[in-house]
PDB file of N, CA and C in Angstrom:
ATOM      1  N   UNK U   1    -158.751  68.067-113.950  1.00 83.00           N
ATOM      2  CA  UNK U   1    -159.138  69.415-113.596  1.00 83.00           C
ATOM      3  C   UNK U   1    -160.126  69.356-112.454  1.00 83.00           C
ATOM      4  N   UNK U   2    -159.879  70.162-111.435  1.00 91.00           N
ATOM      5  CA  UNK U   2    -160.755  70.157-110.265  1.00 91.00           C
ATOM      6  C   UNK U   2    -162.124  70.704-110.643  1.00 91.00           C
ATOM      7  N   UNK U   3    -163.147  70.058-110.146  1.00 96.00           N
ATOM      8  CA  UNK U   3    -164.521  70.532-110.321  1.00 96.00           C
ATOM      9  C   UNK U   3    -165.079  70.947-108.972  1.00 96.00           C
ATOM     10  N   UNK U   4    -165.917  71.976-108.993  1.00 97.00           N
ATOM     11  CA  UNK U   4    -166.488  72.535-107.774  1.00 97.00           C
ATOM     12  C   UNK U   4    -168.002  72.428-107.824  1.00 97.00           C
ATOM     13  N   UNK U   5    -168.602  71.964-106.735  1.00 97.00           N
ATOM     14  CA  UNK U   5    -170.051  71.824-106.664  1.00 97.00           C
ATOM     15  C   UNK U   5    -170.556  72.491-105.387  1.00 97.00           C
ATOM     16  N   UNK U   6    -171.370  73.527-105.563  1.00 97.00           N
ATOM     17  CA  UNK U   6    -171.930  74.243-104.417  1.00 97.00           C
ATOM     18  C   UNK U   6    -173.230  73.597-103.954  1.00 97.00           C
ATOM     19  N   UNK U   7    -173.530  73.795-102.692  1.00 97.00           N
ATOM     20  CA  UNK U   7    -174.804  73.375-102.120  1.00 97.00           C
ATOM     21  C   UNK U   7    -175.091  74.244-100.906  1.00 97.00           C
ATOM     22  N   UNK U   8    -176.338  74.153-100.431  1.00 98.00           N
ATOM     23  CA  UNK U   8    -176.691  74.868 -99.209  1.00 98.00           C
ATOM     24  C   UNK U   8    -177.514  76.114 -99.407  1.00 98.00           C
ATOM     25  N   UNK U   9    -177.734  76.510-100.649  1.00 97.00           N
ATOM     26  CA  UNK U   9    -178.559  77.690-100.884  1.00 97.00           C
ATOM     27  C   UNK U   9    -180.016  77.400-100.591  1.00 97.00           C
ATOM     28  N   UNK U  10    -180.807  78.455-100.628  1.00 98.00           N
ATOM     29  CA  UNK U  10    -182.231  78.285-100.383  1.00 98.00           C
ATOM     30  C   UNK U  10    -182.895  79.591-100.053  1.00 98.00           C
ATOM     31  N   UNK U  11    -184.111  79.478 -99.550  1.00 98.00           N
ATOM     32  CA  UNK U  11    -184.919  80.642 -99.176  1.00 98.00           C
ATOM     33  C   UNK U  11    -184.884  80.793 -97.660  1.00 98.00           C
ATOM     34  N   UNK U  12    -184.594  81.993 -97.196  1.00 98.00           N
ATOM     35  CA  UNK U  12    -184.514  82.248 -95.765  1.00 98.00           C
ATOM     36  C   UNK U  12    -185.068  83.644 -95.486  1.00 98.00           C
ATOM     37  N   UNK U  13    -185.614  83.823 -94.306  1.00 98.00           N
ATOM     38  CA  UNK U  13    -186.109  85.146 -93.929  1.00 98.00           C
ATOM     39  C   UNK U  13    -184.954  86.047 -93.499  1.00 98.00           C
ATOM     40  N   UNK U  14    -185.164  87.332 -93.630  1.00 98.00           N
ATOM     41  CA  UNK U  14    -184.165  88.292 -93.181  1.00 98.00           C
ATOM     42  C   UNK U  14    -183.825  88.033 -91.714  1.00 98.00           C
ATOM     43  N   UNK U  15    -182.532  88.096 -91.413  1.00 98.00           N
ATOM     44  CA  UNK U  15    -182.058  87.809 -90.073  1.00 98.00           C
ATOM     45  C   UNK U  15    -181.645  86.368 -89.866  1.00 98.00           C
ATOM     46  N   UNK U  16    -181.981  85.516 -90.817  1.00 98.00           N
ATOM     47  CA  UNK U  16    -181.652  84.107 -90.710  1.00 98.00           C
ATOM     48  C   UNK U  16    -180.233  83.792 -91.151  1.00 98.00           C
ATOM     49  N   UNK U  17    -179.940  82.493 -91.165  1.00 98.00           N
ATOM     50  CA  UNK U  17    -178.599  82.024 -91.500  1.00 98.00           C
ATOM     51  C   UNK U  17    -178.654  80.898 -92.520  1.00 98.00           C
ATOM     52  N   UNK U  18    -177.592  80.783 -93.276  1.00 98.00           N
ATOM     53  CA  UNK U  18    -177.373  79.669 -94.191  1.00 98.00           C
ATOM     54  C   UNK U  18    -175.884  79.356 -94.198  1.00 98.00           C
ATOM     55  N   UNK U  19    -175.572  78.093 -94.484  1.00 98.00           N
ATOM     56  CA  UNK U  19    -174.177  77.726 -94.687  1.00 98.00           C
ATOM     57  C   UNK U  19    -174.045  77.104 -96.071  1.00 98.00           C
ATOM     58  N   UNK U  20    -173.235  77.724 -96.893  1.00 98.00           N
ATOM     59  CA  UNK U  20    -172.953  77.191 -98.220  1.00 98.00           C
ATOM     60  C   UNK U  20    -171.729  76.289 -98.156  1.00 98.00           C
ATOM     61  N   UNK U  21    -171.771  75.259 -98.977  1.00 98.00           N
ATOM     62  CA  UNK U  21    -170.631  74.349 -99.092  1.00 98.00           C
ATOM     63  C   UNK U  21    -170.181  74.282-100.546  1.00 98.00           C
ATOM     64  N   UNK U  22    -168.898  74.092-100.737  1.00 98.00           N
ATOM     65  CA  UNK U  22    -168.328  73.922-102.071  1.00 98.00           C
ATOM     66  C   UNK U  22    -167.424  72.695-102.017  1.00 98.00           C
ATOM     67  N   UNK U  23    -167.901  71.616-102.608  1.00 98.00           N
ATOM     68  CA  UNK U  23    -167.148  70.370-102.600  1.00 98.00           C
ATOM     69  C   UNK U  23    -166.280  70.288-103.851  1.00 98.00           C
ATOM     70  N   UNK U  24    -165.007  70.040-103.638  1.00 97.00           N
ATOM     71  CA  UNK U  24    -164.075  69.910-104.753  1.00 97.00           C
ATOM     72  C   UNK U  24    -163.870  68.441-105.102  1.00 97.00           C
ATOM     73  N   UNK U  25    -163.595  68.184-106.370  1.00 95.00           N
ATOM     74  CA  UNK U  25    -163.446  66.802-106.854  1.00 95.00           C
ATOM     75  C   UNK U  25    -162.087  66.208-106.517  1.00 95.00           C
ATOM     76  N   UNK U  26    -161.174  67.050-106.039  1.00 93.00           N
ATOM     77  CA  UNK U  26    -159.860  66.556-105.649  1.00 93.00           C
ATOM     78  C   UNK U  26    -159.314  67.428-104.528  1.00 93.00           C
ATOM     79  N   UNK U  27    -158.143  67.104-104.063  1.00 92.00           N
ATOM     80  CA  UNK U  27    -157.575  67.796-102.910  1.00 92.00           C
ATOM     81  C   UNK U  27    -157.467  69.303-103.147  1.00 92.00           C
ATOM     82  N   UNK U  28    -157.867  70.052-102.117  1.00 91.00           N
ATOM     83  CA  UNK U  28    -157.752  71.504-102.183  1.00 91.00           C
ATOM     84  C   UNK U  28    -156.561  72.008-101.395  1.00 91.00           C
ATOM     85  N   UNK U  29    -155.792  71.092-100.829  1.00 90.00           N
ATOM     86  CA  UNK U  29    -154.707  71.483 -99.941  1.00 90.00           C
ATOM     87  C   UNK U  29    -153.746  72.462-100.614  1.00 90.00           C
ATOM     88  N   UNK U  30    -153.441  72.211-101.871  1.00 89.00           N
ATOM     89  CA  UNK U  30    -152.439  73.020-102.549  1.00 89.00           C
ATOM     90  C   UNK U  30    -153.024  74.192-103.339  1.00 89.00           C
ATOM     91  N   UNK U  31    -154.333  74.321-103.339  1.00 92.00           N
ATOM     92  CA  UNK U  31    -154.958  75.417-104.092  1.00 92.00           C
ATOM     93  C   UNK U  31    -154.657  76.730-103.377  1.00 92.00           C
ATOM     94  N   UNK U  32    -154.116  77.662-104.095  1.00 93.00           N
ATOM     95  CA  UNK U  32    -153.607  78.875-103.462  1.00 93.00           C
ATOM     96  C   UNK U  32    -154.704  79.835-103.020  1.00 93.00           C
ATOM     97  N   UNK U  33    -155.824  79.868-103.716  1.00 96.00           N
ATOM     98  CA  UNK U  33    -156.883  80.786-103.328  1.00 96.00           C
ATOM     99  C   UNK U  33    -158.237  80.164-103.619  1.00 96.00           C
ATOM    100  N   UNK U  34    -159.136  80.261-102.669  1.00 97.00           N
ATOM    101  CA  UNK U  34    -160.513  79.800-102.840  1.00 97.00           C
ATOM    102  C   UNK U  34    -161.435  80.823-102.199  1.00 97.00           C
ATOM    103  N   UNK U  35    -162.600  80.971-102.827  1.00 98.00           N
ATOM    104  CA  UNK U  35    -163.494  81.970-102.276  1.00 98.00           C
ATOM    105  C   UNK U  35    -164.890  81.871-102.829  1.00 98.00           C
ATOM    106  N   UNK U  36    -165.672  82.898-102.529  1.00 98.00           N
ATOM    107  CA  UNK U  36    -167.068  82.981-102.938  1.00 98.00           C
ATOM    108  C   UNK U  36    -167.317  84.326-103.613  1.00 98.00           C
ATOM    109  N   UNK U  37    -168.040  84.265-104.714  1.00 98.00           N
ATOM    110  CA  UNK U  37    -168.536  85.444-105.394  1.00 98.00           C
ATOM    111  C   UNK U  37    -170.060  85.333-105.465  1.00 98.00           C
ATOM    112  N   UNK U  38    -170.708  86.441-105.756  1.00 98.00           N
ATOM    113  CA  UNK U  38    -172.156  86.401-105.941  1.00 98.00           C
ATOM    114  C   UNK U  38    -172.572  87.336-107.050  1.00 98.00           C
ATOM    115  N   UNK U  39    -173.701  86.984-107.658  1.00 98.00           N
ATOM    116  CA  UNK U  39    -174.225  87.789-108.751  1.00 98.00           C
ATOM    117  C   UNK U  39    -175.735  87.931-108.588  1.00 98.00           C
ATOM    118  N   UNK U  40    -176.165  89.154-108.391  1.00 96.00           N
ATOM    119  CA  UNK U  40    -177.588  89.453-108.315  1.00 96.00           C
ATOM    120  C   UNK U  40    -178.110  89.736-109.716  1.00 96.00           C
ATOM    121  N   UNK U  41    -179.423  89.600-109.932  1.00 92.00           N
ATOM    122  CA  UNK U  41    -179.992  89.840-111.262  1.00 92.00           C
ATOM    123  C   UNK U  41    -179.642  91.227-111.780  1.00 92.00           C
ATOM    124  N   UNK U  42    -179.131  91.273-112.998  1.00 95.00           N
ATOM    125  CA  UNK U  42    -178.802  92.538-113.624  1.00 95.00           C
ATOM    126  C   UNK U  42    -177.536  93.188-113.135  1.00 95.00           C
ATOM    127  N   UNK U  43    -176.781  92.490-112.287  1.00 97.00           N
ATOM    128  CA  UNK U  43    -175.552  93.075-111.737  1.00 97.00           C
ATOM    129  C   UNK U  43    -174.353  92.198-112.071  1.00 97.00           C
ATOM    130  N   UNK U  44    -173.178  92.743-111.887  1.00 97.00           N
ATOM    131  CA  UNK U  44    -171.968  91.991-112.149  1.00 97.00           C
ATOM    132  C   UNK U  44    -171.676  91.033-111.006  1.00 97.00           C
ATOM    133  N   UNK U  45    -170.799  90.081-111.273  1.00 98.00           N
ATOM    134  CA  UNK U  45    -170.382  89.135-110.245  1.00 98.00           C
ATOM    135  C   UNK U  45    -169.358  89.813-109.355  1.00 98.00           C
ATOM    136  N   UNK U  46    -169.626  89.803-108.060  1.00 98.00           N
ATOM    137  CA  UNK U  46    -168.768  90.502-107.096  1.00 98.00           C
ATOM    138  C   UNK U  46    -168.177  89.557-106.064  1.00 98.00           C
ATOM    139  N   UNK U  47    -167.017  89.922-105.578  1.00 98.00           N
ATOM    140  CA  UNK U  47    -166.373  89.153-104.526  1.00 98.00           C
ATOM    141  C   UNK U  47    -167.161  89.241-103.229  1.00 98.00           C
ATOM    142  N   UNK U  48    -167.320  88.093-102.579  1.00 98.00           N
ATOM    143  CA  UNK U  48    -167.920  88.049-101.247  1.00 98.00           C
ATOM    144  C   UNK U  48    -166.825  87.811-100.206  1.00 98.00           C
ATOM    145  N   UNK U  49    -166.045  86.752-100.424  1.00 98.00           N
ATOM    146  CA  UNK U  49    -164.975  86.408 -99.496  1.00 98.00           C
ATOM    147  C   UNK U  49    -163.942  85.589-100.233  1.00 98.00           C
ATOM    148  N   UNK U  50    -162.684  85.820 -99.912  1.00 97.00           N
ATOM    149  CA  UNK U  50    -161.603  85.106-100.569  1.00 97.00           C
ATOM    150  C   UNK U  50    -160.535  84.781 -99.549  1.00 97.00           C
ATOM    151  N   UNK U  51    -160.109  83.523 -99.520  1.00 96.00           N
ATOM    152  CA  UNK U  51    -159.068  83.099 -98.607  1.00 96.00           C
ATOM    153  C   UNK U  51    -157.909  82.473 -99.346  1.00 96.00           C
ATOM    154  N   UNK U  52    -156.706  82.715 -98.866  1.00 93.00           N
ATOM    155  CA  UNK U  52    -155.530  82.108 -99.475  1.00 93.00           C
ATOM    156  C   UNK U  52    -155.013  80.972 -98.607  1.00 93.00           C
ATOM    157  N   UNK U  53    -154.193  80.127 -99.203  1.00 89.00           N
ATOM    158  CA  UNK U  53    -153.623  79.013 -98.464  1.00 89.00           C
ATOM    159  C   UNK U  53    -152.772  79.513 -97.308  1.00 89.00           C
ATOM    160  N   UNK U  54    -152.211  80.694 -97.470  1.00 88.00           N
ATOM    161  CA  UNK U  54    -151.378  81.261 -96.416  1.00 88.00           C
ATOM    162  C   UNK U  54    -152.153  81.836 -95.258  1.00 88.00           C
ATOM    163  N   UNK U  55    -153.491  81.877 -95.387  1.00 89.00           N
ATOM    164  CA  UNK U  55    -154.296  82.323 -94.260  1.00 89.00           C
ATOM    165  C   UNK U  55    -154.870  83.722 -94.379  1.00 89.00           C
ATOM    166  N   UNK U  56    -154.546  84.423 -95.465  1.00 95.00           N
ATOM    167  CA  UNK U  56    -155.125  85.756 -95.657  1.00 95.00           C
ATOM    168  C   UNK U  56    -156.574  85.635 -96.118  1.00 95.00           C
ATOM    169  N   UNK U  57    -157.436  86.458 -95.561  1.00 97.00           N
ATOM    170  CA  UNK U  57    -158.853  86.441 -95.904  1.00 97.00           C
ATOM    171  C   UNK U  57    -159.332  87.868 -96.160  1.00 97.00           C
ATOM    172  N   UNK U  58    -160.057  88.030 -97.241  1.00 97.00           N
ATOM    173  CA  UNK U  58    -160.675  89.314 -97.555  1.00 97.00           C
ATOM    174  C   UNK U  58    -162.183  89.128 -97.662  1.00 97.00           C
ATOM    175  N   UNK U  59    -162.910  90.100 -97.131  1.00 98.00           N
ATOM    176  CA  UNK U  59    -164.365  90.105 -97.217  1.00 98.00           C
ATOM    177  C   UNK U  59    -164.834  91.394 -97.885  1.00 98.00           C
ATOM    178  N   UNK U  60    -165.922  91.292 -98.614  1.00 98.00           N
ATOM    179  CA  UNK U  60    -166.577  92.505 -99.085  1.00 98.00           C
ATOM    180  C   UNK U  60    -167.063  93.284 -97.867  1.00 98.00           C
ATOM    181  N   UNK U  61    -166.997  94.602 -97.958  1.00 98.00           N
ATOM    182  CA  UNK U  61    -167.424  95.427 -96.820  1.00 98.00           C
ATOM    183  C   UNK U  61    -168.863  95.115 -96.402  1.00 98.00           C
ATOM    184  N   UNK U  62    -169.687  94.789 -97.377  1.00 98.00           N
ATOM    185  CA  UNK U  62    -171.100  94.577 -97.093  1.00 98.00           C
ATOM    186  C   UNK U  62    -171.384  93.321 -96.276  1.00 98.00           C
ATOM    187  N   UNK U  63    -170.411  92.409 -96.181  1.00 98.00           N
ATOM    188  CA  UNK U  63    -170.643  91.163 -95.446  1.00 98.00           C
ATOM    189  C   UNK U  63    -169.753  91.014 -94.218  1.00 98.00           C
ATOM    190  N   UNK U  64    -168.849  91.955 -94.013  1.00 98.00           N
ATOM    191  CA  UNK U  64    -167.942  91.865 -92.867  1.00 98.00           C
ATOM    192  C   UNK U  64    -168.736  91.810 -91.562  1.00 98.00           C
ATOM    193  N   UNK U  65    -168.348  90.876 -90.708  1.00 98.00           N
ATOM    194  CA  UNK U  65    -169.025  90.713 -89.433  1.00 98.00           C
ATOM    195  C   UNK U  65    -170.235  89.812 -89.490  1.00 98.00           C
ATOM    196  N   UNK U  66    -170.672  89.465 -90.698  1.00 98.00           N
ATOM    197  CA  UNK U  66    -171.843  88.598 -90.852  1.00 98.00           C
ATOM    198  C   UNK U  66    -171.494  87.261 -91.515  1.00 98.00           C
ATOM    199  N   UNK U  67    -170.556  87.274 -92.448  1.00 98.00           N
ATOM    200  CA  UNK U  67    -170.182  86.067 -93.183  1.00 98.00           C
ATOM    201  C   UNK U  67    -168.800  85.602 -92.740  1.00 98.00           C
ATOM    202  N   UNK U  68    -168.601  84.280 -92.762  1.00 98.00           N
ATOM    203  CA  UNK U  68    -167.303  83.703 -92.421  1.00 98.00           C
ATOM    204  C   UNK U  68    -166.955  82.612 -93.426  1.00 98.00           C
ATOM    205  N   UNK U  69    -165.785  82.734 -94.015  1.00 97.00           N
ATOM    206  CA  UNK U  69    -165.299  81.723 -94.961  1.00 97.00           C
ATOM    207  C   UNK U  69    -164.352  80.784 -94.223  1.00 97.00           C
ATOM    208  N   UNK U  70    -164.434  79.506 -94.576  1.00 95.00           N
ATOM    209  CA  UNK U  70    -163.516  78.537 -93.981  1.00 95.00           C
ATOM    210  C   UNK U  70    -163.317  77.392 -94.961  1.00 95.00           C
ATOM    211  N   UNK U  71    -162.256  76.641 -94.763  1.00 93.00           N
ATOM    212  CA  UNK U  71    -162.006  75.491 -95.630  1.00 93.00           C
ATOM    213  C   UNK U  71    -161.566  74.300 -94.791  1.00 93.00           C
ATOM    214  N   UNK U  72    -162.031  73.134 -95.194  1.00 94.00           N
ATOM    215  CA  UNK U  72    -161.662  71.883 -94.542  1.00 94.00           C
ATOM    216  C   UNK U  72    -160.886  71.073 -95.570  1.00 94.00           C
ATOM    217  N   UNK U  73    -159.574  71.099 -95.469  1.00 92.00           N
ATOM    218  CA  UNK U  73    -158.747  70.409 -96.448  1.00 92.00           C
ATOM    219  C   UNK U  73    -158.975  68.894 -96.415  1.00 92.00           C
ATOM    220  N   UNK U  74    -159.286  68.362 -95.258  1.00 95.00           N
ATOM    221  CA  UNK U  74    -159.496  66.916 -95.140  1.00 95.00           C
ATOM    222  C   UNK U  74    -160.743  66.475 -95.907  1.00 95.00           C
ATOM    223  N   UNK U  75    -161.718  67.372 -95.989  1.00 96.00           N
ATOM    224  CA  UNK U  75    -162.968  67.052 -96.693  1.00 96.00           C
ATOM    225  C   UNK U  75    -163.019  67.675 -98.092  1.00 96.00           C
ATOM    226  N   UNK U  76    -161.956  68.359 -98.465  1.00 96.00           N
ATOM    227  CA  UNK U  76    -161.911  69.030 -99.781  1.00 96.00           C
ATOM    228  C   UNK U  76    -163.108  69.945 -99.977  1.00 96.00           C
ATOM    229  N   UNK U  77    -163.438  70.691 -98.945  1.00 97.00           N
ATOM    230  CA  UNK U  77    -164.651  71.504 -98.964  1.00 97.00           C
ATOM    231  C   UNK U  77    -164.385  72.904 -98.435  1.00 97.00           C
ATOM    232  N   UNK U  78    -164.983  73.854 -99.126  1.00 97.00           N
ATOM    233  CA  UNK U  78    -164.963  75.256 -98.730  1.00 97.00           C
ATOM    234  C   UNK U  78    -166.348  75.618 -98.222  1.00 97.00           C
ATOM    235  N   UNK U  79    -166.410  76.451 -97.184  1.00 98.00           N
ATOM    236  CA  UNK U  79    -167.687  76.835 -96.608  1.00 98.00           C
ATOM    237  C   UNK U  79    -167.851  78.356 -96.584  1.00 98.00           C
ATOM    238  N   UNK U  80    -169.109  78.761 -96.530  1.00 98.00           N
ATOM    239  CA  UNK U  80    -169.424  80.161 -96.276  1.00 98.00           C
ATOM    240  C   UNK U  80    -170.588  80.187 -95.300  1.00 98.00           C
ATOM    241  N   UNK U  81    -170.303  80.566 -94.077  1.00 98.00           N
ATOM    242  CA  UNK U  81    -171.347  80.722 -93.070  1.00 98.00           C
ATOM    243  C   UNK U  81    -171.904  82.130 -93.181  1.00 98.00           C
ATOM    244  N   UNK U  82    -173.201  82.221 -93.398  1.00 98.00           N
ATOM    245  CA  UNK U  82    -173.841  83.523 -93.602  1.00 98.00           C
ATOM    246  C   UNK U  82    -174.876  83.739 -92.502  1.00 98.00           C
ATOM    247  N   UNK U  83    -174.650  84.736 -91.687  1.00 98.00           N
ATOM    248  CA  UNK U  83    -175.556  85.079 -90.593  1.00 98.00           C
ATOM    249  C   UNK U  83    -176.165  86.458 -90.825  1.00 98.00           C
ATOM    250  N   UNK U  84    -177.224  86.732 -90.106  1.00 98.00           N
ATOM    251  CA  UNK U  84    -177.900  88.042 -90.194  1.00 98.00           C
ATOM    252  C   UNK U  84    -178.163  88.432 -91.641  1.00 98.00           C
ATOM    253  N   UNK U  85    -178.719  87.510 -92.381  1.00 98.00           N
ATOM    254  CA  UNK U  85    -178.928  87.736 -93.810  1.00 98.00           C
ATOM    255  C   UNK U  85    -179.918  88.865 -94.059  1.00 98.00           C
ATOM    256  N   UNK U  86    -179.659  89.576 -95.152  1.00 98.00           N
ATOM    257  CA  UNK U  86    -180.482  90.709 -95.554  1.00 98.00           C
ATOM    258  C   UNK U  86    -181.038  90.459 -96.956  1.00 98.00           C
ATOM    259  N   UNK U  87    -182.147  91.097 -97.307  1.00 97.00           N
ATOM    260  CA  UNK U  87    -182.683  90.917 -98.666  1.00 97.00           C
ATOM    261  C   UNK U  87    -181.651  91.249 -99.755  1.00 97.00           C
ATOM    262  N   UNK U  88    -180.775  92.205 -99.489  1.00 97.00           N
ATOM    263  CA  UNK U  88    -179.764  92.556-100.495  1.00 97.00           C
ATOM    264  C   UNK U  88    -178.676  91.497-100.661  1.00 97.00           C
ATOM    265  N   UNK U  89    -178.704  90.462 -99.838  1.00 98.00           N
ATOM    266  CA  UNK U  89    -177.777  89.332-100.022  1.00 98.00           C
ATOM    267  C   UNK U  89    -178.311  88.337-101.055  1.00 98.00           C
ATOM    268  N   UNK U  90    -179.526  88.560-101.534  1.00 98.00           N
ATOM    269  CA  UNK U  90    -180.116  87.669-102.533  1.00 98.00           C
ATOM    270  C   UNK U  90    -179.281  87.681-103.802  1.00 98.00           C
ATOM    271  N   UNK U  91    -178.849  86.490-104.237  1.00 98.00           N
ATOM    272  CA  UNK U  91    -177.989  86.366-105.415  1.00 98.00           C
ATOM    273  C   UNK U  91    -177.703  84.892-105.658  1.00 98.00           C
ATOM    274  N   UNK U  92    -177.067  84.636-106.781  1.00 98.00           N
ATOM    275  CA  UNK U  92    -176.476  83.319-107.011  1.00 98.00           C
ATOM    276  C   UNK U  92    -175.051  83.382-106.479  1.00 98.00           C
ATOM    277  N   UNK U  93    -174.705  82.432-105.661  1.00 98.00           N
ATOM    278  CA  UNK U  93    -173.383  82.391-105.048  1.00 98.00           C
ATOM    279  C   UNK U  93    -172.529  81.337-105.750  1.00 98.00           C
ATOM    280  N   UNK U  94    -171.325  81.756-106.149  1.00 98.00           N
ATOM    281  CA  UNK U  94    -170.420  80.903-106.899  1.00 98.00           C
ATOM    282  C   UNK U  94    -169.149  80.631-106.104  1.00 98.00           C
ATOM    283  N   UNK U  95    -168.736  79.401-106.120  1.00 98.00           N
ATOM    284  CA  UNK U  95    -167.460  79.008-105.543  1.00 98.00           C
ATOM    285  C   UNK U  95    -166.371  79.260-106.582  1.00 98.00           C
ATOM    286  N   UNK U  96    -165.181  79.622-106.100  1.00 97.00           N
ATOM    287  CA  UNK U  96    -164.069  80.032-106.977  1.00 97.00           C
ATOM    288  C   UNK U  96    -162.780  79.413-106.443  1.00 97.00           C
ATOM    289  N   UNK U  97    -161.950  78.971-107.377  1.00 97.00           N
ATOM    290  CA  UNK U  97    -160.642  78.442-106.996  1.00 97.00           C
ATOM    291  C   UNK U  97    -159.608  78.876-108.023  1.00 97.00           C
ATOM    292  N   UNK U  98    -158.427  79.236-107.537  1.00 95.00           N
ATOM    293  CA  UNK U  98    -157.336  79.643-108.429  1.00 95.00           C
ATOM    294  C   UNK U  98    -156.047  79.000-107.967  1.00 95.00           C
ATOM    295  N   UNK U  99    -155.354  78.414-108.936  1.00 93.00           N
ATOM    296  CA  UNK U  99    -154.041  77.838-108.672  1.00 93.00           C
ATOM    297  C   UNK U  99    -153.161  78.097-109.892  1.00 93.00           C
ATOM    298  N   UNK U 100    -152.181  78.947-109.717  1.00 90.00           N
ATOM    299  CA  UNK U 100    -151.319  79.278-110.842  1.00 90.00           C
ATOM    300  C   UNK U 100    -152.128  79.924-111.952  1.00 90.00           C
ATOM    301  N   UNK U 101    -152.040  79.377-113.176  1.00 93.00           N
ATOM    302  CA  UNK U 101    -152.726  80.002-114.310  1.00 93.00           C
ATOM    303  C   UNK U 101    -154.196  79.654-114.450  1.00 93.00           C
ATOM    304  N   UNK U 102    -154.681  78.671-113.713  1.00 93.00           N
ATOM    305  CA  UNK U 102    -156.060  78.257-113.928  1.00 93.00           C
ATOM    306  C   UNK U 102    -156.995  78.779-112.851  1.00 93.00           C
ATOM    307  N   UNK U 103    -158.249  78.962-113.295  1.00 96.00           N
ATOM    308  CA  UNK U 103    -159.345  79.385-112.432  1.00 96.00           C
ATOM    309  C   UNK U 103    -160.523  78.445-112.669  1.00 96.00           C
ATOM    310  N   UNK U 104    -161.186  78.083-111.613  1.00 97.00           N
ATOM    311  CA  UNK U 104    -162.370  77.231-111.721  1.00 97.00           C
ATOM    312  C   UNK U 104    -163.540  77.893-111.001  1.00 97.00           C
ATOM    313  N   UNK U 105    -164.736  77.700-111.570  1.00 98.00           N
ATOM    314  CA  UNK U 105    -165.983  78.182-110.979  1.00 98.00           C
ATOM    315  C   UNK U 105    -166.936  77.019-110.785  1.00 98.00           C
ATOM    316  N   UNK U 106    -167.724  77.075-109.734  1.00 98.00           N
ATOM    317  CA  UNK U 106    -168.825  76.148-109.585  1.00 98.00           C
ATOM    318  C   UNK U 106    -170.010  76.622-110.392  1.00 98.00           C
ATOM    319  N   UNK U 107    -171.097  75.829-110.335  1.00 97.00           N
ATOM    320  CA  UNK U 107    -172.279  76.150-111.140  1.00 97.00           C
ATOM    321  C   UNK U 107    -173.184  77.167-110.463  1.00 97.00           C
ATOM    322  N   UNK U 108    -172.938  77.420-109.182  1.00 97.00           N
ATOM    323  CA  UNK U 108    -173.708  78.415-108.448  1.00 97.00           C
ATOM    324  C   UNK U 108    -174.846  77.810-107.659  1.00 97.00           C
ATOM    325  N   UNK U 109    -175.198  78.487-106.575  1.00 98.00           N
ATOM    326  CA  UNK U 109    -176.346  78.093-105.761  1.00 98.00           C
ATOM    327  C   UNK U 109    -177.126  79.350-105.393  1.00 98.00           C
ATOM    328  N   UNK U 110    -178.433  79.269-105.525  1.00 98.00           N
ATOM    329  CA  UNK U 110    -179.293  80.437-105.316  1.00 98.00           C
ATOM    330  C   UNK U 110    -179.546  80.665-103.833  1.00 98.00           C
ATOM    331  N   UNK U 111    -179.359  81.896-103.408  1.00 98.00           N
ATOM    332  CA  UNK U 111    -179.720  82.319-102.058  1.00 98.00           C
ATOM    333  C   UNK U 111    -180.755  83.431-102.187  1.00 98.00           C
ATOM    334  N   UNK U 112    -181.894  83.229-101.560  1.00 98.00           N
ATOM    335  CA  UNK U 112    -182.965  84.225-101.593  1.00 98.00           C
ATOM    336  C   UNK U 112    -183.342  84.591-100.161  1.00 98.00           C
ATOM    337  N   UNK U 113    -183.279  85.882 -99.847  1.00 98.00           N
ATOM    338  CA  UNK U 113    -183.593  86.358 -98.512  1.00 98.00           C
ATOM    339  C   UNK U 113    -184.858  87.209 -98.599  1.00 98.00           C
ATOM    340  N   UNK U 114    -185.893  86.765 -97.922  1.00 98.00           N
ATOM    341  CA  UNK U 114    -187.162  87.497 -97.945  1.00 98.00           C
ATOM    342  C   UNK U 114    -187.225  88.499 -96.791  1.00 98.00           C
ATOM    343  N   UNK U 115    -187.912  89.596 -97.047  1.00 94.00           N
ATOM    344  CA  UNK U 115    -188.021  90.646 -96.019  1.00 94.00           C
ATOM    345  C   UNK U 115    -189.213  90.429 -95.109  1.00 94.00           C
TER     346      UNK U 115
END
């Protein structure tokens, strides 16, 4: 079973940038969908960005134009480049993968944006 490990979170000032990484324990080439979700304190887990193997990408309206999802199949890694960060982007960010009937989540990485 593929395991996902996120990294790259941290504390950043508003307007700054971070790049999150999600390293998979095995090849992601055949994984049909991979993406990022986030969960702020007291709120539900929401989609941030989701990409399919076929090249379709969806972004939450709140991050369009600021965040970019990408995947490097050779490195078995998914990325989320986050620019122009805002305090409301503060949350735990989770990596997500789906292939057929199974879904996998990473353990999450904290992103805190100070004003």
